[in-house]
């Protein structure tokens, strides 16, 4: 698992370990903390923690990857599949640093494919994003909707999807699933694992979490003039533990398919920014301060998944609602006000 210390990676690691998988996690900690690896071990408990190996590396380092895929981790044995999370993911930053985004997101995926091919590993789960769609023509968005990415970050995801699809045509023994995430939020219910971005959060939920612990003064709500019922942007927020379970469902489906397949992971329900602020305030027990400001460049009014393909083919559905997402995110932030590394407010 690449990006194992990240927000989605760490939760998926817990889910897979708990389900009996052995995991070799890798991360370069460029946007994550080594403490996340300790927390994974703490959440799963001592009996299972031994099934996690961890190696610090950059996925663009093909030689290091090859060594790992050849060695199979503690105890040896072949690697069954790779789950590839490691990537840069901030939209605004991608506009300022496109070359770094193409290098980290696209080059790393190519190095990974080469290393997998060299060592006979041909099952891959790839982290993609609903942002490949850009402005959707209609909602909810099914997988077949046209891809029209509107920023370099989303283009890196769409390029990787096309590389993987072409690979599966050329080399039919590959089995690849791309999962398009909608808006992952929430945290592990233990309060030990959650989202802990470096610097000022770009995304609404970690921003709200930091407002709630006093690290930030108030949320800026980006635009109240969208064509939505309350005028604020609507997204399909999905609990990160549901998302983690989606990866396990995909893993268990890999051998029932050949070639390349893409699945949306979302709830199918939209929530506006103001509804999210209200739900999070409810979880915290007091109203959180916010101010309406202008629209954020590049934002779209509404993104909601059509999650039916994943339900029909993977047998996966979300089980957790907005109140669960807010409760668990708050529990993590309350217990870790300064994040994993205890950053002062
Ligand atoms: N928003 C605010 N204030 C903020 C941050 C966000 O009002 O401080 C609003 C946005 O305008 C939007 C909604 O909250 O309406 C959600 O915004 P996020 O930034 O949380 O998430 P996005 O929908 O912009 O998602 C993007 C990409 C995803 C990517 C994700 C994480 O589309 O592919 O950011 O980087 F995975």
Coordinates of C-alpha atoms and ligand atoms in Angstrom, one line a residue:
X1 CA 0.0 0.0 0.0
X2 CA 1.5 3.3 -1.1
X3 CA 0.6 6.4 0.9
X4 CA -0.2 4.2 3.9
X5 CA 0.3 7.0 6.4
X6 CA -2.2 9.3 4.7
X7 CA -5.8 9.9 5.6
X8 CA -7.4 7.3 3.4
X9 CA -4.4 5.0 3.4
X10 CA -4.2 4.7 7.2
X11 CA -8.0 3.9 7.5
X12 CA -7.8 1.3 4.6
X13 CA -4.7 -0.2 6.3
X14 CA -6.7 -0.7 9.5
X15 CA -9.6 -2.2 7.6
X16 CA -7.5 -4.7 5.6
X17 CA -5.4 -5.7 8.7
X18 CA -8.6 -6.2 10.7
X19 CA -10.0 -8.4 7.9
X20 CA -6.9 -10.6 8.1
X21 CA -4.7 -9.2 5.3
X22 CA -1.0 -8.6 5.7
X23 CA 0.0 -5.2 4.5
X24 CA 3.3 -3.7 3.5
X25 CA 2.8 0.0 3.8
X26 CA 5.1 2.6 2.2
X27 CA 5.1 6.4 2.5
X28 CA 7.6 9.2 2.2
X29 CA 5.9 11.3 4.8
X30 CA 5.9 14.3 2.5
X31 CA 2.3 15.1 3.5
X32 CA 1.8 12.7 6.5
X33 CA 3.2 11.8 9.9
X34 CA 5.1 8.7 11.0
X35 CA 2.8 8.8 14.0
X36 CA -0.1 7.6 11.8
X37 CA 1.8 4.3 11.4
X38 CA 2.0 3.9 15.2
X39 CA -1.7 4.8 15.5
X40 CA -2.6 2.1 12.9
X41 CA -0.8 -0.5 15.1
X42 CA -2.6 0.9 18.2
X43 CA -6.0 0.7 16.6
X44 CA -5.7 -2.9 15.3
X45 CA -4.1 -4.1 18.5
X46 CA -1.0 -6.2 19.2
X47 CA -2.2 -9.5 17.7
X48 CA -2.7 -8.0 14.3
X49 CA -0.1 -5.2 14.3
X50 CA 2.6 -7.7 13.4
X51 CA 0.9 -8.1 10.0
X52 CA 1.9 -4.6 9.1
X53 CA 5.4 -4.0 7.6
X54 CA 6.3 -0.4 6.9
X55 CA 9.0 1.0 4.6
X56 CA 9.8 4.7 4.1
X57 CA 10.2 5.3 0.4
X58 CA 9.3 7.6 -2.5
X59 CA 7.2 5.7 -5.1
X60 CA 9.2 7.3 -7.9
X61 CA 12.2 5.3 -6.7
X62 CA 11.6 2.3 -8.9
X63 CA 14.6 0.4 -7.6
X64 CA 13.4 0.6 -4.0
X65 CA 9.9 -0.4 -5.1
X66 CA 11.3 -3.4 -7.0
X67 CA 13.2 -4.6 -4.0
X68 CA 10.1 -4.5 -1.9
X69 CA 7.9 -6.2 -4.5
X70 CA 10.5 -8.8 -5.0
X71 CA 11.0 -9.5 -1.3
X72 CA 7.4 -9.6 -0.3
X73 CA 7.9 -8.1 3.2
X74 CA 8.4 -9.9 6.5
X75 CA 8.4 -13.6 5.9
X76 CA 8.6 -13.2 2.1
X77 CA 5.9 -14.6 -0.1
X78 CA 4.4 -12.9 -3.2
X79 CA 2.6 -9.6 -3.1
X80 CA -1.1 -10.3 -4.0
X81 CA -2.1 -6.7 -5.0
X82 CA -1.0 -3.1 -4.8
X83 CA -3.2 -0.3 -3.5
X84 CA -1.8 2.9 -4.8
X85 CA -2.8 6.0 -2.7
X86 CA 0.4 8.0 -2.7
X87 CA -0.2 11.3 -4.5
X88 CA -0.4 15.1 -4.2
X89 CA -4.0 16.2 -3.9
X90 CA -4.4 19.9 -3.4
X91 CA -6.2 21.5 -6.3
X92 CA -4.9 25.1 -5.9
X93 CA -1.3 23.9 -5.4
X94 CA -1.6 21.9 -8.6
X95 CA -2.3 25.0 -10.5
X96 CA 0.8 26.7 -9.1
X97 CA 3.1 23.6 -9.4
X98 CA 1.8 21.5 -12.3
X99 CA 5.2 19.8 -13.0
X100 CA 5.5 18.6 -9.4
X101 CA 2.0 17.2 -9.7
X102 CA 2.6 15.3 -13.0
X103 CA 5.9 14.0 -11.6
X104 CA 4.5 12.8 -8.2
X105 CA 1.2 11.5 -9.5
X106 CA 1.9 10.3 -13.1
X107 CA 5.6 9.4 -13.0
X108 CA 5.2 7.5 -9.7
X109 CA 2.3 5.5 -11.2
X110 CA 4.5 4.6 -14.2
X111 CA 7.4 3.5 -11.9
X112 CA 5.0 1.4 -9.9
X113 CA 3.5 -0.3 -12.9
X114 CA 7.1 -1.1 -14.2
X115 CA 8.1 -2.5 -10.8
X116 CA 4.9 -4.6 -10.6
X117 CA 5.4 -6.0 -14.1
X118 CA 9.0 -6.9 -13.3
X119 CA 7.9 -8.9 -10.3
X120 CA 4.8 -10.5 -11.7
X121 CA 2.3 -8.5 -9.5
X122 CA -0.6 -7.6 -11.8
X123 CA -3.5 -6.6 -9.5
X124 CA -3.8 -2.9 -8.7
X125 CA -6.3 -0.6 -7.0
X126 CA -5.9 3.0 -8.0
X127 CA -7.1 6.1 -6.1
X128 CA -8.9 8.3 -8.5
X129 CA -11.2 11.2 -7.9
X130 CA -14.7 12.5 -8.9
X131 CA -12.9 15.7 -9.9
X132 CA -12.0 13.9 -13.3
X133 CA -15.5 14.9 -14.3
X134 CA -15.2 18.6 -13.8
X135 CA -18.5 20.3 -14.4
X136 CA -21.0 17.5 -14.6
X137 CA -23.8 17.8 -17.2
X138 CA -26.3 16.1 -14.9
X139 CA -26.5 14.6 -11.4
X140 CA -25.9 12.1 -9.9
X141 CA -22.7 11.3 -11.8
X142 CA -22.3 7.8 -13.2
X143 CA -18.9 6.4 -14.1
X144 CA -19.6 6.7 -17.9
X145 CA -20.1 10.5 -17.6
X146 CA -17.5 12.3 -19.7
X147 CA -14.2 13.2 -18.1
X148 CA -13.4 16.9 -18.3
X149 CA -10.9 17.7 -15.6
X150 CA -10.5 21.4 -14.9
X151 CA -7.2 21.6 -13.1
X152 CA -3.7 19.8 -13.1
X153 CA -4.5 17.7 -10.1
X154 CA -7.6 16.2 -11.7
X155 CA -5.8 15.8 -15.0
X156 CA -3.1 13.7 -13.3
X157 CA -5.8 11.4 -12.1
X158 CA -7.5 11.2 -15.5
X159 CA -4.1 10.6 -17.2
X160 CA -3.3 7.7 -14.8
X161 CA -6.8 6.2 -15.4
X162 CA -6.1 6.2 -19.2
X163 CA -2.6 4.7 -18.7
X164 CA -4.1 1.9 -16.6
X165 CA -6.9 1.3 -19.1
X166 CA -4.4 1.2 -22.0
X167 CA -2.2 -1.1 -20.0
X168 CA -5.0 -3.6 -19.5
X169 CA -5.8 -3.7 -23.2
X170 CA -2.2 -4.3 -24.1
X171 CA -1.5 -6.8 -21.3
X172 CA -4.7 -8.7 -20.6
X173 CA -3.4 -10.5 -17.5
X174 CA -3.6 -7.2 -15.5
X175 CA -6.6 -6.6 -13.2
X176 CA -7.0 -3.0 -12.3
X177 CA -9.7 -1.1 -10.4
X178 CA -9.8 2.7 -10.3
X179 CA -11.9 4.1 -7.4
X180 CA -13.2 7.6 -7.9
X181 CA -13.7 9.1 -4.5
X182 CA -16.2 11.8 -3.8
X183 CA -15.4 13.8 -0.7
X184 CA -13.9 11.7 2.0
X185 CA -14.3 13.0 5.6
X186 CA -14.7 11.6 9.1
X187 CA -12.3 9.5 11.1
X188 CA -11.9 6.2 12.7
X189 CA -14.4 5.9 15.6
X190 CA -11.6 5.3 18.1
X191 CA -10.5 8.9 17.7
X192 CA -7.0 7.7 17.1
X193 CA -6.9 8.1 13.3
X194 CA -8.2 11.0 11.3
X195 CA -7.4 13.7 8.8
X196 CA -4.4 15.8 9.7
X197 CA -3.3 18.0 6.8
X198 CA 0.0 19.9 6.9
X199 CA -0.5 23.7 7.1
X200 CA -3.8 25.5 6.6
X201 CA -6.4 22.9 5.4
X202 CA -7.6 23.3 1.8
X203 CA -10.7 21.2 2.4
X204 CA -13.8 22.2 4.2
X205 CA -14.0 19.5 6.9
X206 CA -10.5 19.6 8.3
X207 CA -10.9 23.4 8.2
X208 CA -14.0 23.2 10.3
X209 CA -12.3 20.7 12.7
X210 CA -9.6 23.3 13.3
X211 CA -12.1 26.0 13.9
X212 CA -13.7 23.8 16.4
X213 CA -10.5 23.4 18.5
X214 CA -9.6 27.1 18.1
X215 CA -6.7 26.7 15.8
X216 CA -8.5 28.8 13.1
X217 CA -11.0 31.6 13.8
X218 CA -13.8 31.0 11.4
X219 CA -14.7 29.1 8.2
X220 CA -14.9 31.1 5.0
X221 CA -17.8 29.7 3.1
X222 CA -16.9 30.1 -0.6
X223 CA -19.9 31.5 -2.3
X224 CA -23.6 31.6 -1.5
X225 CA -24.9 32.3 -5.0
X226 CA -24.6 28.8 -6.5
X227 CA -27.8 27.4 -8.1
X228 CA -28.4 25.2 -5.0
X229 CA -31.2 25.5 -2.4
X230 CA -29.1 27.5 0.1
X231 CA -26.7 28.9 -2.5
X232 CA -23.6 27.1 -1.2
X233 CA -21.8 24.3 -2.9
X234 CA -23.1 20.7 -2.6
X235 CA -20.8 17.7 -2.3
X236 CA -21.2 14.0 -1.7
X237 CA -19.3 13.6 1.6
X238 CA -18.4 10.0 2.4
X239 CA -17.2 8.5 5.7
X240 CA -13.5 7.4 5.4
X241 CA -14.3 4.1 7.0
X242 CA -17.0 3.4 4.3
X243 CA -14.3 4.3 1.8
X244 CA -11.8 2.0 3.4
X245 CA -14.4 -0.8 3.2
X246 CA -14.9 0.0 -0.5
X247 CA -11.2 -0.8 -1.1
X248 CA -11.6 -4.2 0.6
X249 CA -14.7 -4.8 -1.6
X250 CA -12.6 -3.9 -4.7
X251 CA -9.7 -6.1 -3.5
X252 CA -12.1 -9.0 -3.1
X253 CA -13.6 -8.4 -6.6
X254 CA -10.3 -8.2 -8.5
X255 CA -10.2 -11.9 -9.4
X256 CA -13.8 -11.8 -10.7
X257 CA -12.9 -9.4 -13.4
X258 CA -10.4 -9.1 -16.2
X259 CA -8.9 -5.8 -17.3
X260 CA -9.8 -2.4 -16.2
X261 CA -12.9 -1.2 -14.3
X262 CA -13.8 2.1 -12.6
X263 CA -16.1 2.6 -9.7
X264 CA -17.5 5.6 -7.9
X265 CA -17.3 5.6 -4.2
X266 CA -19.8 8.0 -2.8
X267 CA -23.1 7.9 -0.9
X268 CA -25.4 9.4 -3.6
X269 CA -26.5 12.1 -1.2
X270 CA -25.5 15.8 -1.5
X271 CA -24.8 18.1 1.4
X272 CA -24.3 21.9 1.2
X273 CA -21.6 23.7 3.0
X274 CA -24.1 25.3 5.3
X275 CA -25.7 21.9 6.1
X276 CA -22.2 20.6 6.8
X277 CA -21.5 23.5 9.2
X278 CA -24.8 22.8 10.9
X279 CA -24.1 19.1 11.3
X280 CA -20.6 19.6 12.6
X281 CA -21.8 22.3 15.0
X282 CA -24.3 19.8 16.3
X283 CA -21.5 17.2 16.9
X284 CA -19.4 19.8 18.7
X285 CA -22.3 21.1 20.7
X286 CA -22.0 24.8 19.8
X287 CA -22.4 26.9 16.7
X288 CA -19.2 27.2 14.8
X289 CA -18.4 30.7 13.4
X290 CA -18.4 31.1 9.6
X291 CA -18.5 34.0 7.1
X292 CA -19.8 34.0 3.6
X293 CA -17.1 35.1 1.1
X294 CA -16.7 35.0 -2.7
X295 CA -16.6 31.8 -4.7
X296 CA -13.3 29.9 -4.8
X297 CA -11.9 29.8 -8.4
X298 CA -12.4 26.4 -10.0
X299 CA -15.2 25.2 -7.7
X300 CA -18.3 23.7 -9.2
X301 CA -21.8 24.0 -7.7
X302 CA -22.6 20.4 -7.1
X303 CA -21.0 16.9 -7.3
X304 CA -22.9 13.9 -6.2
X305 CA -22.1 10.2 -7.1
X306 CA -24.3 7.6 -8.7
X307 CA -22.9 4.8 -6.6
X308 CA -25.0 2.0 -8.2
X309 CA -22.2 0.2 -10.1
X310 CA -20.2 -0.4 -6.9
X311 CA -23.4 -1.7 -5.2
X312 CA -24.3 -4.0 -8.0
X313 CA -20.8 -5.3 -8.8
X314 CA -18.8 -5.0 -5.6
X315 CA -21.7 -5.5 -3.2
X316 CA -20.5 -2.3 -1.4
X317 CA -22.7 0.4 0.0
X318 CA -22.0 3.2 2.5
X319 CA -23.3 2.5 6.0
X320 CA -22.5 5.8 7.7
X321 CA -24.3 9.1 7.5
X322 CA -23.4 12.8 7.9
X323 CA -23.9 12.7 11.7
X324 CA -21.4 9.8 12.0
X325 CA -18.9 11.6 9.8
X326 CA -19.1 14.7 12.0
X327 CA -19.1 12.8 15.3
X328 CA -16.0 10.8 14.4
X329 CA -14.1 13.7 12.9
X330 CA -14.8 15.7 16.0
X331 CA -13.7 12.9 18.3
X332 CA -10.4 12.7 16.4
X333 CA -9.8 16.5 16.5
X334 CA -10.9 16.8 20.2
X335 CA -8.4 14.1 21.2
X336 CA -5.7 15.4 18.9
X337 CA -6.2 19.2 18.8
X338 CA -2.7 19.7 17.4
X339 CA -2.9 16.7 15.0
X340 CA -0.6 13.7 15.2
X341 CA 2.5 15.8 15.8
X342 CA 0.9 18.1 18.3
X343 CA 1.2 21.3 16.4
X344 CA 0.3 24.3 18.5
X345 CA -2.7 26.4 17.7
Ligands
LIG1 N1 -15.4 25.1 1.0 C1 -15.6 26.3 1.7 N2 -14.7 26.7 2.6 C2 -13.4 26.1 2.7 C3 -13.2 25.0 1.9 C4 -14.2 24.5 1.1 O1 -16.7 26.8 1.7 O2 -12.6 26.6 3.4 C5 -16.4 24.6 0.1 C6 -16.1 24.5 -1.3 O3 -16.3 25.7 -2.0 C7 -16.9 23.3 -1.8 C8 -17.0 22.4 -0.5 O4 -16.7 23.2 0.6 O5 -18.2 23.7 -2.1 C9 -16.0 21.2 -0.6 O6 -14.7 21.7 -0.8 P1 -13.4 20.9 -0.5 O7 -12.2 21.7 -0.8 O8 -13.5 20.2 0.8 O9 -13.5 19.7 -1.6 P2 -13.6 19.7 -3.2 O10 -15.0 19.4 -3.5 O11 -13.1 21.0 -3.7 O12 -12.7 18.5 -3.6 C10 -11.4 18.7 -4.1 C11 -11.2 17.8 -5.3 C12 -11.1 16.3 -4.9 C13 -10.0 16.2 -4.0 C14 -10.4 17.0 -2.8 C15 -9.3 16.9 -1.8 O13 -12.3 17.9 -6.2 O14 -10.8 15.5 -6.0 O15 -10.5 18.4 -3.1 O16 -8.2 17.6 -2.2 F1 -9.8 14.9 -3.6

